[in-house]
PDB file of C-alpha atoms in Angstrom:
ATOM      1  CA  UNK A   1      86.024 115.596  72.713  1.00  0.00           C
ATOM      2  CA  UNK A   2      83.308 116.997  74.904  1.00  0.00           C
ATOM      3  CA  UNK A   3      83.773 119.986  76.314  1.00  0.00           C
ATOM      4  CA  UNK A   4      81.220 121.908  78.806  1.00  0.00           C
ATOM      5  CA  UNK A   5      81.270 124.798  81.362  1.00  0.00           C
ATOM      6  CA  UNK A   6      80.437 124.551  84.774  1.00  0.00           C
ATOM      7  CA  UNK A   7      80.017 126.120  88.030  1.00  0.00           C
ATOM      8  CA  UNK A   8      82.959 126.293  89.806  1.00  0.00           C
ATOM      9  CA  UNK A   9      81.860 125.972  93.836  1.00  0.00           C
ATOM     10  CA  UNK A  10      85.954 125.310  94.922  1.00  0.00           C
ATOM     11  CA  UNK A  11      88.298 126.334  91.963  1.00  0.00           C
ATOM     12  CA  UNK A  12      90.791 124.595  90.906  1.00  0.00           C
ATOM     13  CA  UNK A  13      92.387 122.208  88.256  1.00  0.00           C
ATOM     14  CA  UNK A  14      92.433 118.532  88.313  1.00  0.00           C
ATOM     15  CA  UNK A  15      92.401 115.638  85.836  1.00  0.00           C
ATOM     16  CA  UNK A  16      92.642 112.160  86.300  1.00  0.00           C
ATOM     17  CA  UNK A  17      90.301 109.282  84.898  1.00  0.00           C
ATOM     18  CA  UNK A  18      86.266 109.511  85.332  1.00  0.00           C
ATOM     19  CA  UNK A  19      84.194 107.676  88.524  1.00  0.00           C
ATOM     20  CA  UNK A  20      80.814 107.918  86.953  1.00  0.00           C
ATOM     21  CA  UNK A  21      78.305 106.697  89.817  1.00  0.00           C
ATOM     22  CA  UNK A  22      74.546 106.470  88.769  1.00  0.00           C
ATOM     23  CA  UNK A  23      72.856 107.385  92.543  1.00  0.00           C
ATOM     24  CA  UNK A  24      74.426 109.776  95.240  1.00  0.00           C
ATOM     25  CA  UNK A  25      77.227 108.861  97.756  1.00  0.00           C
ATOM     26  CA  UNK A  26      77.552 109.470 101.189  1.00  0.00           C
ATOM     27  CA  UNK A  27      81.121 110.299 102.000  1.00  0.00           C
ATOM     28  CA  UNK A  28      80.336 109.335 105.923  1.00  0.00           C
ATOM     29  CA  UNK A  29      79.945 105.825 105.998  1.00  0.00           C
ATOM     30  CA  UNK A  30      80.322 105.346 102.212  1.00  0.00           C
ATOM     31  CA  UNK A  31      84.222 105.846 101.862  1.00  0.00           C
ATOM     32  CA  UNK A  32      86.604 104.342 103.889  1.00  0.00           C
ATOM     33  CA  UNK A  33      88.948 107.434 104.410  1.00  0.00           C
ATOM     34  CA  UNK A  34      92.598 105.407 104.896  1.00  0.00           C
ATOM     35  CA  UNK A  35      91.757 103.939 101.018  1.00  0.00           C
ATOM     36  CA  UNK A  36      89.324 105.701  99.503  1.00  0.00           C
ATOM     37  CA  UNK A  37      87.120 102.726  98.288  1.00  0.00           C
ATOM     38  CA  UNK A  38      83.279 102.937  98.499  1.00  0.00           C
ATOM     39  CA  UNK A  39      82.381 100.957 101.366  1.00  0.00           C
ATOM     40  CA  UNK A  40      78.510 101.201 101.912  1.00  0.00           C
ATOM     41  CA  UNK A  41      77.069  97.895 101.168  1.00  0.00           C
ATOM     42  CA  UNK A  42      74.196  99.690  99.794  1.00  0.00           C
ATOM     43  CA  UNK A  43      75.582 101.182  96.721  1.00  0.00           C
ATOM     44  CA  UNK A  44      75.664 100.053  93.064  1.00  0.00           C
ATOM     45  CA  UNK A  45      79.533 101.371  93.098  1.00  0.00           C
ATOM     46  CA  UNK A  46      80.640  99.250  96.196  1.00  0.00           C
ATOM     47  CA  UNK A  47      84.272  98.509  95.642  1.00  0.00           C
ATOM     48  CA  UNK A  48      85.309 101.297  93.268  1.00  0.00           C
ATOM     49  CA  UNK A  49      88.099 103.684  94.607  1.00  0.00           C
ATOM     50  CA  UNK A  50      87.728 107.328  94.593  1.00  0.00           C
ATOM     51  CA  UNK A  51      91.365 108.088  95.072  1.00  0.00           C
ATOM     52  CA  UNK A  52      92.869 110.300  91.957  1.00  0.00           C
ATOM     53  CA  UNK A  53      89.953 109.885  89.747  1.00  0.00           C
ATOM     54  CA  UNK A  54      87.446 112.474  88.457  1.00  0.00           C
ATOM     55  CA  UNK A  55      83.936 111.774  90.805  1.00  0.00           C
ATOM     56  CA  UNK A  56      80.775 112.426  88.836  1.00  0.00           C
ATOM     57  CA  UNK A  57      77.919 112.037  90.541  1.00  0.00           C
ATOM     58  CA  UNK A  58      73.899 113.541  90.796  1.00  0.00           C
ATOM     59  CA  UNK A  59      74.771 114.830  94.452  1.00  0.00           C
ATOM     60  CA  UNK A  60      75.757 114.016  97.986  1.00  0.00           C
ATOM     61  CA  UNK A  61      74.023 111.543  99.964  1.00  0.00           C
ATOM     62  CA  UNK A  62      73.058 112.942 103.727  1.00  0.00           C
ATOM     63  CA  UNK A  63      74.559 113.354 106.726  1.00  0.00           C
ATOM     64  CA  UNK A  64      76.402 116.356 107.795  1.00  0.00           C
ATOM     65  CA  UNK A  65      79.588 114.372 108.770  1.00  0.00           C
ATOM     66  CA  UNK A  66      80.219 113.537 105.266  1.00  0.00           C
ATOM     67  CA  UNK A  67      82.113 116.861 105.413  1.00  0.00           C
ATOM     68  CA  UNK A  68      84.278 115.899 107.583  1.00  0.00           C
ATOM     69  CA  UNK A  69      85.510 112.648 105.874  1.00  0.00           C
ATOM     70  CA  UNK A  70      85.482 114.228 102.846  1.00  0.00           C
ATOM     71  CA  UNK A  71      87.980 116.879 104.786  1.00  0.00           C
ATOM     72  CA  UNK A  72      89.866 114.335 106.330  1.00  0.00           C
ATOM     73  CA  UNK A  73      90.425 112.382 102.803  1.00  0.00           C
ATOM     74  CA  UNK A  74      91.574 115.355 100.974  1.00  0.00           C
ATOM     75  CA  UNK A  75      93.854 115.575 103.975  1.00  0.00           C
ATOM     76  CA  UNK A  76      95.230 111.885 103.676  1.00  0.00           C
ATOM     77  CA  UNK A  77      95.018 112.092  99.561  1.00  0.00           C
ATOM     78  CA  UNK A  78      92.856 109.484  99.405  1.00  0.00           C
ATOM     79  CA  UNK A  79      90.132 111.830  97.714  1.00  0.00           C
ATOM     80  CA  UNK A  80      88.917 112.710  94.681  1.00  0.00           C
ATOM     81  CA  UNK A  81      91.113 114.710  92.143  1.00  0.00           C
ATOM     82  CA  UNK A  82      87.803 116.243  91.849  1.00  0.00           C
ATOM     83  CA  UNK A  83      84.166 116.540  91.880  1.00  0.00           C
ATOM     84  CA  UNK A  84      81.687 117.004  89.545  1.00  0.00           C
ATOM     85  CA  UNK A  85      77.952 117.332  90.907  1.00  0.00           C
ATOM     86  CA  UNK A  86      74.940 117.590  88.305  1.00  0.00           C
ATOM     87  CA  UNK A  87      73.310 119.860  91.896  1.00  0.00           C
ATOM     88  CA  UNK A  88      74.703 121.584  94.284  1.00  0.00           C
ATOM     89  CA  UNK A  89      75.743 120.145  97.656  1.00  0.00           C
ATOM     90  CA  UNK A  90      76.551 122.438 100.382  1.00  0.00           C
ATOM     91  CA  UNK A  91      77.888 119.363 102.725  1.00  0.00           C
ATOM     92  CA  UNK A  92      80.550 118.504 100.024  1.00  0.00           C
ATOM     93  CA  UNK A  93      80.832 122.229  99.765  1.00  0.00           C
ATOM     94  CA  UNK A  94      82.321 122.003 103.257  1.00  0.00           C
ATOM     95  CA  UNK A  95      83.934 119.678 103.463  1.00  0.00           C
ATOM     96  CA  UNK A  96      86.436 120.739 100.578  1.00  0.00           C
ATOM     97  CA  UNK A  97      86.118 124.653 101.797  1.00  0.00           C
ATOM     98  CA  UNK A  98      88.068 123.448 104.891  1.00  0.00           C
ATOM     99  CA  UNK A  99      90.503 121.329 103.604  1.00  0.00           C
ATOM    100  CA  UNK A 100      91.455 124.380 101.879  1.00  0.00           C
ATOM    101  CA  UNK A 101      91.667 126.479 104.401  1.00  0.00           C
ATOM    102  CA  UNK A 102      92.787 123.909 107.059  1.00  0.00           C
ATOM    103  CA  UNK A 103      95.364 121.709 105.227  1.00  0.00           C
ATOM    104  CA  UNK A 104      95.755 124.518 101.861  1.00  0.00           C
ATOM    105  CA  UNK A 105      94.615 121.462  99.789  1.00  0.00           C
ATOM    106  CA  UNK A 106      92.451 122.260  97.353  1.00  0.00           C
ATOM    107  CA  UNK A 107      90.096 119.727  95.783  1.00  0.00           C
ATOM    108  CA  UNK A 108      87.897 121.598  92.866  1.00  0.00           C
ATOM    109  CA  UNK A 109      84.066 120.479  93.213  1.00  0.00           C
ATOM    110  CA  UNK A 110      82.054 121.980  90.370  1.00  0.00           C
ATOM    111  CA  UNK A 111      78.789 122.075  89.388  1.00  0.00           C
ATOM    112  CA  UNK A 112      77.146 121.286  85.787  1.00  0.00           C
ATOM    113  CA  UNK A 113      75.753 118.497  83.090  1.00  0.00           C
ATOM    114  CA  UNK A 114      77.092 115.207  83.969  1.00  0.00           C
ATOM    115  CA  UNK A 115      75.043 113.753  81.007  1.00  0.00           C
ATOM    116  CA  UNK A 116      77.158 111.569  79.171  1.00  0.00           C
ATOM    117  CA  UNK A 117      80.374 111.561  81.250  1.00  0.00           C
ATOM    118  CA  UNK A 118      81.509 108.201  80.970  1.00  0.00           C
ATOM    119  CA  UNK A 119      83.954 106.476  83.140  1.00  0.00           C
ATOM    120  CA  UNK A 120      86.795 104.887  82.765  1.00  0.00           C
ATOM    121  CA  UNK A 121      88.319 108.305  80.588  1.00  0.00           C
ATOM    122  CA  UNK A 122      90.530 110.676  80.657  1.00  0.00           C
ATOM    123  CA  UNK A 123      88.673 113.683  82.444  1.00  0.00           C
ATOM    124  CA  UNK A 124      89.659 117.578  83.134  1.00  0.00           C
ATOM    125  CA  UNK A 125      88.197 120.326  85.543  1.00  0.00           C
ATOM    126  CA  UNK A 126      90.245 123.733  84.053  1.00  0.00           C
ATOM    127  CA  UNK A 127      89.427 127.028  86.144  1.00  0.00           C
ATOM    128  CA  UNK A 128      88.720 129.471  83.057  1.00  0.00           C
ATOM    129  CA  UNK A 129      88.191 132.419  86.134  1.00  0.00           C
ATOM    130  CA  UNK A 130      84.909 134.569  87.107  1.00  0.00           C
ATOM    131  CA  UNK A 131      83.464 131.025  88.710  1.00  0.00           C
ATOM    132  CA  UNK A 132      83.465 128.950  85.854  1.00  0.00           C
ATOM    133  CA  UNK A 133      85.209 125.799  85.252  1.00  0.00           C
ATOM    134  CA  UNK A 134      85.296 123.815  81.847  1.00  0.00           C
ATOM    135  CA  UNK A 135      84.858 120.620  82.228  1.00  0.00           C
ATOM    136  CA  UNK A 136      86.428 117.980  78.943  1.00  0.00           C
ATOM    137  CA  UNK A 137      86.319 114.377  78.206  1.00  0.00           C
ATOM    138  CA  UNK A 138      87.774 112.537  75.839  1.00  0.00           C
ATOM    139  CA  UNK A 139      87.538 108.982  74.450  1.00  0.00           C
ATOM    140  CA  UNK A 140      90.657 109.490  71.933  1.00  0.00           C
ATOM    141  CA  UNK A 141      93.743 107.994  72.647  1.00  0.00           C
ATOM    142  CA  UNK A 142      96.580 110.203  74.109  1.00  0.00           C
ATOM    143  CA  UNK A 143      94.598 111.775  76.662  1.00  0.00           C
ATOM    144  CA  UNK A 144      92.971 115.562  76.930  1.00  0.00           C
ATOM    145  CA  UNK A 145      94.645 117.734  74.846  1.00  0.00           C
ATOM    146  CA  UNK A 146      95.487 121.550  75.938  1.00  0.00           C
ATOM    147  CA  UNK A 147      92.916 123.737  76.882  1.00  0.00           C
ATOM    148  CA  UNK A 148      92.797 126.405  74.163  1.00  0.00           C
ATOM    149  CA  UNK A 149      92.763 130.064  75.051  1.00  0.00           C
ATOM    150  CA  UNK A 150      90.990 132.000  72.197  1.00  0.00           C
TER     151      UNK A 150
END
């Protein structure tokens, strides 16, 4: 089980299974919205789907419409359960602000150590309060189990 804390830059809870993508992603141009698959020719990920998993990645990737589609995605749940950035990304940011406040989705984006996330596993964001967000893997079979409150 690893277990780490994180920033929390949108709050929130969310598991599903880990999208671990080695270089950045732009969300405008990179995803189509109506699936949620990685579209830009141009990444190593090409192919993958977004949709329900965990998304770990180093950061965004440019442009300030990214927001929007990111938005618009959360909107259409074809977006990320989550997001986990190793920096901050104040475009991502954005985007997932407003869907909150737009469509009163919320999608939590977090930020912290993505070393050794792996994907393909069972992944958690829990909001533990004050800003911080734990973030848990776990290669064990039956899943994550219950966050314990000590």
């Amino acid at each position: 089980m690893m277990e780490r804390e994180a920033v929390a830059v949108i709050a929130g809870n969310a598991e599903g299974m880990a999208l671990v993508l080695s270089q950045p992603l732009s969300f405008w141009g990179g995803i189509d919205v109506a699936t949620g698959r990685i579209i830009d020719a141009n990444h190593p990920d090409q192919g993958e789907t977004v949709t329900g998993r965990i998304l770990v990645m180093p950061g965004g990737r440019g442009s300030s419409s990214s927001s929007s589609v990111l938005a618009e995605a959360i909107r259409r749940k074809t977006a990320p359960a989550g997001i986990i950035l190793a920096r901050t990304d104040a475009i991502l940011a954005v985007g997932a602000i407003v869907a909150d406040m737009l469509y009163a989705v919320r999608m939590p984006l977090v930020v912290g150590d993505t070393e050794g996330l792996v994907s393909d596993l069972p992944t958690e964001i829990r909001d533990v309060g004050a800003s911080c967000c734990v973030i848990r893997q776990d290669a064990r079979a039956g899943g994550i189990p219950p966050l314990s409150r000590a």
